[in-house]
Short mmCIF file of C-alpha atoms in Angstrom, two decimals:
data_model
loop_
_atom_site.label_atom_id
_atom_site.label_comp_id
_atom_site.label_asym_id
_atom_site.label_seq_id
_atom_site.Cartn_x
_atom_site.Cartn_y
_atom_site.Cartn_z
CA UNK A 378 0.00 0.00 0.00
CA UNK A 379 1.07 3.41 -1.09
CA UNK A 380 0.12 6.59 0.99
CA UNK A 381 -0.99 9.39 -1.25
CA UNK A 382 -0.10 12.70 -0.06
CA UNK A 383 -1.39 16.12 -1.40
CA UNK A 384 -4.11 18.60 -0.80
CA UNK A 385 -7.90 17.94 -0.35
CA UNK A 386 -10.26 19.83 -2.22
CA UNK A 387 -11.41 21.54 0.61
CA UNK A 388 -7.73 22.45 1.34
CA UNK A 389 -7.67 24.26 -2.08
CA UNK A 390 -10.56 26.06 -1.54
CA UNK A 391 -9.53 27.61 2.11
CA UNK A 392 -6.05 28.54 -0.07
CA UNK A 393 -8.00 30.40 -2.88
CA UNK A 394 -10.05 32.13 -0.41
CA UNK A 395 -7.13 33.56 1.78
CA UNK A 396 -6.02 34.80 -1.95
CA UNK A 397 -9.22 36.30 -2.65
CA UNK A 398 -9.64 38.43 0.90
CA UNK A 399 -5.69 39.46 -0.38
CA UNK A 400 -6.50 40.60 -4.07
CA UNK A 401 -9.42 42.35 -2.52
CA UNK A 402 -7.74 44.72 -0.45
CA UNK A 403 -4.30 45.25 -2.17
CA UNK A 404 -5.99 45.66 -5.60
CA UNK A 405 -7.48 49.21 -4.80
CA UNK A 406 -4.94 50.43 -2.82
CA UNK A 407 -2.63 49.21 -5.92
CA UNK A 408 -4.94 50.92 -8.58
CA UNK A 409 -5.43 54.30 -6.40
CA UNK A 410 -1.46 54.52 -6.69
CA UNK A 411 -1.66 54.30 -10.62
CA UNK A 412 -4.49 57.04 -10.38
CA UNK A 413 -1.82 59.63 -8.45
CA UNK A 414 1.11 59.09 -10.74
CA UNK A 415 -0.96 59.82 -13.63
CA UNK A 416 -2.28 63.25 -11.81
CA UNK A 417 1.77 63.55 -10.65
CA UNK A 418 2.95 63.37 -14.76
CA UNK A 419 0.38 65.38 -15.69
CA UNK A 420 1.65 68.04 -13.11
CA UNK A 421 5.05 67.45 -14.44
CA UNK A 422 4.60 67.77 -18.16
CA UNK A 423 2.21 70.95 -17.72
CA UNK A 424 5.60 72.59 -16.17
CA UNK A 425 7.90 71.43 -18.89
CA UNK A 426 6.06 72.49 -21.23
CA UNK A 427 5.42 75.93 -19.31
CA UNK A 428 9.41 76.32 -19.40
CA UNK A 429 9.09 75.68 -22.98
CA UNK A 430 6.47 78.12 -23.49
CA UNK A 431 8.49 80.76 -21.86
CA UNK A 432 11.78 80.14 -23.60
CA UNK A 433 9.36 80.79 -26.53
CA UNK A 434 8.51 84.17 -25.33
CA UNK A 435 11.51 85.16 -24.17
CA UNK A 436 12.93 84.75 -28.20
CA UNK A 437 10.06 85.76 -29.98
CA UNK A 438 8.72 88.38 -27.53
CA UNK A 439 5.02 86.97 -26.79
CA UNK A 440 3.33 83.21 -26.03
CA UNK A 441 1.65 81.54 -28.92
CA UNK A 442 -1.55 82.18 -30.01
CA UNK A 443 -3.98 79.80 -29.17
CA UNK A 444 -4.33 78.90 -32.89
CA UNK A 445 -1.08 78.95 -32.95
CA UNK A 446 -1.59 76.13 -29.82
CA UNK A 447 1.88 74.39 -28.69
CA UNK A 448 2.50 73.24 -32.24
CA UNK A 449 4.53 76.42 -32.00
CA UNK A 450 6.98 74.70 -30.09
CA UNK A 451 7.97 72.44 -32.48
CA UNK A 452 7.21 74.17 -35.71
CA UNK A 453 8.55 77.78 -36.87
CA UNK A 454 4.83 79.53 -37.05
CA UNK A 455 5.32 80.88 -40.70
CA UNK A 456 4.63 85.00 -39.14
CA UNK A 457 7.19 84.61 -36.35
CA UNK A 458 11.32 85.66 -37.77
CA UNK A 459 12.83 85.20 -34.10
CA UNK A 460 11.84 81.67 -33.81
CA UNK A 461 14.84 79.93 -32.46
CA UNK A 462 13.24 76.16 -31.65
CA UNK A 463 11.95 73.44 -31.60
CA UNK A 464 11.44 74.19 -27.80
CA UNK A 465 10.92 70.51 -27.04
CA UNK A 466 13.14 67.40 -27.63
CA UNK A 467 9.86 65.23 -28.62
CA UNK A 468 6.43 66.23 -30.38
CA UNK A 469 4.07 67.73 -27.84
CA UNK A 470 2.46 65.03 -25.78
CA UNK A 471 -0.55 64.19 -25.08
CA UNK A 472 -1.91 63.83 -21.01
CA UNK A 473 -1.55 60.70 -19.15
CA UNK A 474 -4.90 59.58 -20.34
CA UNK A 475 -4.26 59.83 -24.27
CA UNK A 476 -5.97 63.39 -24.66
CA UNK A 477 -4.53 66.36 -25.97
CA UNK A 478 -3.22 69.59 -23.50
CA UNK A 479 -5.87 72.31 -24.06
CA UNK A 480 -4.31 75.61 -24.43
CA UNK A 481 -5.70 78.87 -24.65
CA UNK A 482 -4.36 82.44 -24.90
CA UNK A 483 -4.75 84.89 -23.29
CA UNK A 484 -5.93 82.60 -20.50
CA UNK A 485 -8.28 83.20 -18.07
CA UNK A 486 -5.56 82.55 -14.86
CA UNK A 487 -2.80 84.39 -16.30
CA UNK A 488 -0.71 85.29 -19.99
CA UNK A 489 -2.22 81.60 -20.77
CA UNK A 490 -3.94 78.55 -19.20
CA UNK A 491 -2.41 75.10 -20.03
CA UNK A 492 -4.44 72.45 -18.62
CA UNK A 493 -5.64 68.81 -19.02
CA UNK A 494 -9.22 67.87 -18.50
CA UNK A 495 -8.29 64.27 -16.76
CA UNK A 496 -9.02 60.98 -17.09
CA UNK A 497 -12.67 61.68 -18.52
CA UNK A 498 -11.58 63.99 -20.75
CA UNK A 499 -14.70 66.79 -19.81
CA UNK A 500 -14.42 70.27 -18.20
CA UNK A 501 -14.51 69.93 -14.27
CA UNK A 502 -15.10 66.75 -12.49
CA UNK A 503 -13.57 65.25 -9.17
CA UNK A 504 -11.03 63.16 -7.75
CA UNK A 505 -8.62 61.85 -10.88
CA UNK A 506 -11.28 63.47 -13.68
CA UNK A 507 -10.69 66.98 -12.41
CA UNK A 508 -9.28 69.67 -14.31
CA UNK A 509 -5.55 70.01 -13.84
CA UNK A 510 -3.65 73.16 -14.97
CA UNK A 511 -1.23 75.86 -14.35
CA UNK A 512 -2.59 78.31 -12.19
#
């Protein structure tokens, strides 16, 4: 006779429980960190892109229009001779969440407002969909 050893089936279950209960509270403490460093890049690519805006002005002797928009940065606008770019080492990006910077000038918080409407994409919001800019 040969004694079998391994886990019952009840033994299995108890085990994928415990990992359950685990997953359960880790994953939204794990998922609320992902939702801050997107709202921390954000931040930090609104204030390159500010010191890229204001090497802009400093050369040409304003912001860009908001037709203009940050394309400016990388392309010589064809009504601007003291253009001394590209102001950026890469293309413009885009936010965290795949959407494009929204730029207007003048702005309604200062010379301009350079802002990203988060996660959802839509004016205002809360929490990780709020608006996040430079004033």
């Amino acid at each position: 006779m040969r004694n079998q050893t391994g886990f019952t089936l009840l033994e299995l279950l108890v085990v994928m429980v415990i990992i359950g209960l685990l997953a359960s509270y880790v994953g939204p403490r794990y998922f609320a960190q992902v939702g801050k460093s997107e709202v921390k890049t954000t931040k930090a690519q609104i204030d390159a892109l500010e010191k890229a805006l204001e090497q802009y002005r400093l050369d040409v002797g304003h912001f860009p229009t908001t037709e203009q928009n940050l394309a400016a940065l990388m392309t010589r606008p064809t009504d601007e001779p003291r253009w001394e770019g590209p102001y950026l080492k890469k293309s413009v990006p885009q936010d965290p969440w795949g959407h494009a910077y929204v730029y207007k000038q003048p702005g309604d918080h200062g010379d301009y407002d350079l802002f990203s409407y988060g996660n959802d994409g839509k004016p205002g919001g809360t929490g990780e969909a709020a608006d996040i800019g430079n004033w």
